Amino acid sequence: MANQKLRRRENADGDFYVDSSCIDCATCRWMAPDVFNAQGGMSAVYRQPGNDAQRTAALRAVVACPTASIGVTEPASRAGLKHAAASFPHELADGVHQCGFHSESSFGAASYFIKHDDGNVLVDSPRFAAPLVKRIEQLGGIRWMFLTHRDDVADHAKWAAKFGCERIIMESDARGIEAETKLKGDDEYEIANGLTVIPTPGHTRGSACLLYDDKFLFTGDHLAWSQRLGHLYAFRSACWYDWDTVVESLKRLVSKRFEWVLPGHGWPLHADVAEVAHQMQQCVEWAESA
Ligand code: SF4
């Protein structure tokens, strides 16, 4: 839990606050945008929750925060945290869930859980936190863990030891990671029915996306939605391998069909297929001149 003595003065008065240990991962801002914003290089509460939906989102952000930098002062909110923790993994649609419990070792990256008929999938690694482990066990455990790239692997070894899952990552990002399956080359790879790995190098040499059911695209740090630009974009200032390769990998996604973009870092996007396709075109044009 956050430390009231470190409460940032930028916070609005009231129950919820951010303290000065915030690492500016932005998780709380996309999870509860009616409550948190960026101020002075960190997050802060700009408006206290005004209804149940905003309160629920803010409590989930408390649980997701990788550094326990968000606090609450009211007993009712403290009591609500247990319920918020138990709400993860939180279903977005069609068996696709947000895991919450972001890890500081992944700089607060989001991870996802897919309930799948052939076996469940964890996309990138959340914190190995007891409430989440218990819920995932109740949902049938994990058969595959797909790691989008080397940065967001967090507690992958603990999850693999607990559930005996097969870890899948591109070989060129696998140094120091004991993955069971290391993929090579540029070819797509089908994990199971409707689950396709698409190599998208650039952010790192071995970055890859996972397309599920022609509807959900899990993108790691390759692609996210930009609040500032108003369309999909890639991380120009956090490109660790090669920007021209990022652009080519973005072009590869233009012909794909999906409605959801679920990134590790940055804002997710959910829109109809035509709108997402339009934004992919905008993204490529923007990236070619960035
Ligand atoms: S989730 Fe936590 S670390 Fe991340 S921006 Fe919010 S307060 Fe800071």
PDB file of N, CA and C and ligand atoms in Angstrom, residues 18 22-29 43 61 65-67 69-70, ligand 1:
ATOM      1  N   VAL A  18      -1.894   9.092  -5.162  1.00  0.00           N
ATOM      2  CA  VAL A  18      -0.662   8.455  -5.666  1.00  0.00           C
ATOM      3  C   VAL A  18       0.494   9.017  -4.849  1.00  0.00           C
ATOM      4  N   CYS A  22       5.725   6.342  -7.563  1.00  0.00           N
ATOM      5  CA  CYS A  22       5.196   6.042  -8.910  1.00  0.00           C
ATOM      6  C   CYS A  22       6.329   6.009  -9.942  1.00  0.00           C
ATOM      7  N   ILE A  23       6.330   4.987 -10.802  1.00  0.00           N
ATOM      8  CA  ILE A  23       7.356   4.882 -11.858  1.00  0.00           C
ATOM      9  C   ILE A  23       6.813   5.349 -13.217  1.00  0.00           C
ATOM     10  N   ASP A  24       5.628   5.927 -13.240  1.00  0.00           N
ATOM     11  CA  ASP A  24       5.063   6.502 -14.464  1.00  0.00           C
ATOM     12  C   ASP A  24       4.858   5.452 -15.566  1.00  0.00           C
ATOM     13  N   CYS A  25       4.352   4.279 -15.163  1.00  0.00           N
ATOM     14  CA  CYS A  25       4.117   3.227 -16.169  1.00  0.00           C
ATOM     15  C   CYS A  25       2.820   3.462 -16.940  1.00  0.00           C
ATOM     16  N   ALA A  26       1.959   4.353 -16.442  1.00  0.00           N
ATOM     17  CA  ALA A  26       0.696   4.749 -17.097  1.00  0.00           C
ATOM     18  C   ALA A  26      -0.459   3.768 -16.893  1.00  0.00           C
ATOM     19  N   THR A  27      -0.228   2.667 -16.218  1.00  0.00           N
ATOM     20  CA  THR A  27      -1.298   1.665 -16.053  1.00  0.00           C
ATOM     21  C   THR A  27      -2.572   2.275 -15.473  1.00  0.00           C
ATOM     22  N   CYS A  28      -2.449   3.023 -14.375  1.00  0.00           N
ATOM     23  CA  CYS A  28      -3.659   3.567 -13.731  1.00  0.00           C
ATOM     24  C   CYS A  28      -4.381   4.530 -14.664  1.00  0.00           C
ATOM     25  N   ARG A  29      -3.631   5.184 -15.560  1.00  0.00           N
ATOM     26  CA  ARG A  29      -4.252   6.202 -16.425  1.00  0.00           C
ATOM     27  C   ARG A  29      -5.129   5.574 -17.491  1.00  0.00           C
ATOM     28  N   SER A  43       1.991   9.852 -12.201  1.00  0.00           N
ATOM     29  CA  SER A  43       0.532   9.902 -12.161  1.00  0.00           C
ATOM     30  C   SER A  43       0.051  10.604 -10.895  1.00  0.00           C
ATOM     31  N   ALA A  61      -7.096  -0.408 -10.425  1.00  0.00           N
ATOM     32  CA  ALA A  61      -5.790   0.203 -10.693  1.00  0.00           C
ATOM     33  C   ALA A  61      -4.875   0.091  -9.481  1.00  0.00           C
ATOM     34  N   CYS A  65      -1.290  -1.677  -9.986  1.00  0.00           N
ATOM     35  CA  CYS A  65      -0.081  -0.843  -9.892  1.00  0.00           C
ATOM     36  C   CYS A  65       1.135  -1.691  -9.504  1.00  0.00           C
ATOM     37  N   PRO A  66       2.204  -1.645 -10.301  1.00  0.00           N
ATOM     38  CA  PRO A  66       3.351  -2.524 -10.052  1.00  0.00           C
ATOM     39  C   PRO A  66       4.176  -2.154  -8.831  1.00  0.00           C
ATOM     40  N   THR A  67       4.007  -0.926  -8.340  1.00  0.00           N
ATOM     41  CA  THR A  67       4.868  -0.460  -7.244  1.00  0.00           C
ATOM     42  C   THR A  67       4.083  -0.098  -5.988  1.00  0.00           C
ATOM     43  N   SER A  69       1.927   2.116  -5.486  1.00  0.00           N
ATOM     44  CA  SER A  69       2.060   3.569  -5.313  1.00  0.00           C
ATOM     45  C   SER A  69       0.723   4.278  -5.148  1.00  0.00           C
ATOM     46  N   ILE A  70      -0.389   3.536  -5.237  1.00  0.00           N
ATOM     47  CA  ILE A  70      -1.710   4.151  -5.100  1.00  0.00           C
ATOM     48  C   ILE A  70      -2.301   3.734  -3.762  1.00  0.00           C
TER      49      ILE A  70
HETATM   50  S1  SF4 B   1       0.062   2.296 -12.008  1.00  0.00           S
HETATM   51 FE1  SF4 B   1       1.303   2.916 -10.257  1.00  0.00          FE
HETATM   52  S2  SF4 B   1       3.390   3.118 -11.068  1.00  0.00           S
HETATM   53 FE2  SF4 B   1       2.020   3.048 -12.823  1.00  0.00          FE
HETATM   54  S3  SF4 B   1       1.603   5.203 -13.312  1.00  0.00           S
HETATM   55 FE3  SF4 B   1      -0.041   4.521 -11.911  1.00  0.00          FE
HETATM   56  S4  SF4 B   1       0.670   5.023  -9.837  1.00  0.00           S
HETATM   57 FE4  SF4 B   1       2.441   5.118 -11.198  1.00  0.00          FE
END
